[in-house]
Amino acid sequence: MNTMWLVAAREFRQICATRSFWLTLLLLPLAIGLSQVSARLMAPSPGVAVVIVDETSRYAPLIKQKIALDRDRQVLSELGAYAQRWKIKPTGPGTAWGDGPRLFTLSEAQTFEAAGGIRGAAAQIAHLKPVAAPDLRLSAPNFIPIPPPQDVVTKGGADAFGASLAPHLKKDVTTPIGPRQLALGVYIPANFGTPGAVVRMWSNGRPDLELVETIRQELNTSLRTQALQSAGVDIAALATIQTLSAQVTLTVPPAGTGARERLLLHSALPLALAYLLLISIMTSGSWMLQGLIEERSNKLLESVLACITPDQLLYGKLVGVIAVGLVMISAWIAFAITAAFSVQGIVADFIRPALVSISSPWIAAALAYYFLAGYLALSMIFLAVGAVSDSMRDAQGYMMPLVLMLTIPFVAIASSVLQNPDGLLPRIFSWIPIYAPFAMMARLGSGVTPFEVIGSGLLLAAFIWLELFVLSRIFRSSLLQAGQSLRLMKLLRPRAGA
Amino acid sequence: MLSALRQHRAPTSEAQLSVLVLDGVTKGFEGFTAVDNLSFEVPEGGIFGFLGANGAGKTTTLRMALDILRPTHGTIQVLGQAPGRRGGGEIGFLPEERGLYRQMTVLETVIYFGRLKGMAKGAASASAETLIERFGLAQFAHRKVERLSKGMAQKVQLAAALVTAPRLLILDEPFAGLDPVNQSVLEDVVLERAKAGSTVIFSTHVMQHAERLCDRLLLIARGRKVFEGSQEEARGQLPARLSLTARDNPSGLSGVEHAVARLGGDGGWTNWDITLSPGASAGALLETCTRVGFALRSFETHRASLHEVFLHLAGGEQAGESSEVRS
């Protein structure tokens, strides 16, 4: 046993001393970090600016007010999510957001604005929020009305306005919340409301239909109001009618509890572990294979085998490479957890419900079993390739089919588990030993029957035992036989030996 | 130095324990018999030469003794028990095909092999440092093997075989690939180990090394034993030869099997190459010449070399042994 640990320690040190080990170890965190940074740097700033020139001076204020109220409804929804997450219960007028995130009405937005709007809500939150809660961060407004840029002609008619505005539609303009793209210019002629009068709009090539529709609806409402007034409808009654609004509530399940969302969240962590298993076994398996081929090509195996048995060499190598894999995965998981919890907000809020999937000790134990058993089962395949290959070129012939054999079914497993964890394909793969670790790990978060866990686990254990048996024979038969072919039936015979 | 060391070598005797016993050992590979019903014993102490042409079965036999290969038939005993790694520290092995972990340093390599053979870390370290010093590698102790010359790497491998101060040292073609200086160093080491009481078994197909070092020899051909015994006994396998200068033809003398005249005689004297009959000796022939008044100007005996013995005993077998078996 002692010699096995010596071999394992040497194997571990040899792999850890390679540059490729450190590159691989740092590559995943680096890739995640870079993707985060680049996503932030390259993502367009949220919100667009809009310029409204109103020759009548009647409609622009109404449109701006509607945009502001829509913004308040968006803010109310975000405040609701924050209040629900941190269990904040505000009191007083304009605090409908304390009930949680939902669809808020215009009248609720008006009440909210009248009660102090965002500043009023922020004051309540500062007073009520728990110490651990992060500061409230609201998303940027979608539409920001701004005055026309100085060189834009506003008094020369629609064509002059459009022509002078066109250059600004291709670049950012100054807004109260920073530079934003000018997405839309609106020109309301002085005769708007008379037959034939047209409101003209100029976009930056990607017209925001929501903004266009908001403006159109507000103009329609104004025209209809004027028409009703002209028809003799009482203004007070009309105002009352205008405030009528169907009370609609849309209940959104808390994060992670919706059917589809729950499936995604609960499968995320096990799937991530399955993916880590695939990556780490590919890399560490390759290192182990290279090490074994180096030992064979350097002709040093005879010296080693004079000191220890082929089985001790085999077990030592397996333990060494598993230790390497576990170090890599531990480092990656530690990095992921650190990153997730050092960044408050969406990432942490996603990880938290995802952790629920492994909160059961049985599921955690099954995950650990499938991970380690999968590592062992797949490592032995790489070791067998190394034992029968005389050179890296020779090994490449085995490696390509092996990699395809592992990756293509893995992609199929991952995508089918996300569609339906109990689908036929994931269930079939759960009973094929070399794919069972991936399939079972991916499915464990969303519920698997004990029969499948135990049955598939036992089958995997039996497969590992068979692999050990065959690999031991391969080791004994092939390690000193460079250039000689192996016969499978001979390996499986009870007394097949060196 | 060699002769001085040889004088201190522990004498062997039949009563001593045999460190290696092969009894009817056969090892076959698919359709090919590498070792065929081989039986011999190596007594404890001294240097035992295991001779044979390439492909004669030497490496296969040594691998079986080390439990790297298992015999198809027959039994083997090493240090009184079946081959295995139980007493790994008592056996040192230098394989013919040499290689080391390229990323390990010299010191790490020797310690690692010591520990694989069961040594404690401290003892392995101390022994490794001593051997590295002995082989003149002290300044390279912390250098990676991949940066060593071939000769230095071979010394490191020898140090790895010696780190446990083994009771039985098995060297498979140890002189192969060594320059004359390193061959001399290795000969010194072999003799030192023998002087220290170890039994050294080395295989070779270069007879000069065996001639200089070995007390006893085993000669195999095509996996079969063709001779086992001392160097003198080996030479006794060849008919004695001598040359003399005489006036008359010596063919009729008692003990002469064959006489061939050579060129170069003068004044009625002729040079002759004589092959003696089996069992006849040069001394008896000289005595006969004196007794019968056979005129002689010169009388010179020829001691057969191991190379000649080898060719005589294994020559007929060698034709089919041009390719060496690696199994």
Coordinates of N, CA and C in Angstrom, one line a residue, chain A residues 54-60 188-192:
Chain A
D54 N -42.9 69.5 -30.5 CA -44.3 69.6 -30.6 C -44.7 71.1 -30.9
E55 N -45.1 71.3 -32.1 CA -45.5 72.7 -32.5 C -46.8 73.1 -31.8
T56 N -47.5 72.2 -31.3 CA -48.8 72.6 -30.6 C -48.5 72.9 -29.1
S57 N -47.4 72.3 -28.6 CA -47.1 72.4 -27.1 C -48.1 71.7 -26.2
R58 N -49.0 70.9 -26.8 CA -50.0 70.3 -26.0 C -49.7 68.8 -25.8
Y59 N -49.1 68.1 -26.8 CA -49.0 66.7 -26.7 C -47.7 66.2 -26.1
A60 N -46.6 66.9 -26.3 CA -45.3 66.5 -25.7 C -45.4 66.3 -24.2
I188 N -44.4 66.8 -34.1 CA -45.9 66.9 -34.0 C -46.2 68.3 -34.7
P189 N -46.8 68.3 -35.8 CA -47.1 69.6 -36.5 C -48.1 70.5 -35.8
A190 N -48.1 71.7 -36.1 CA -49.0 72.7 -35.4 C -50.4 72.3 -35.7
N191 N -50.7 71.7 -36.9 CA -52.1 71.5 -37.2 C -52.5 70.1 -36.8
F192 N -51.8 69.5 -35.9 CA -52.1 68.1 -35.6 C -53.5 68.0 -35.0

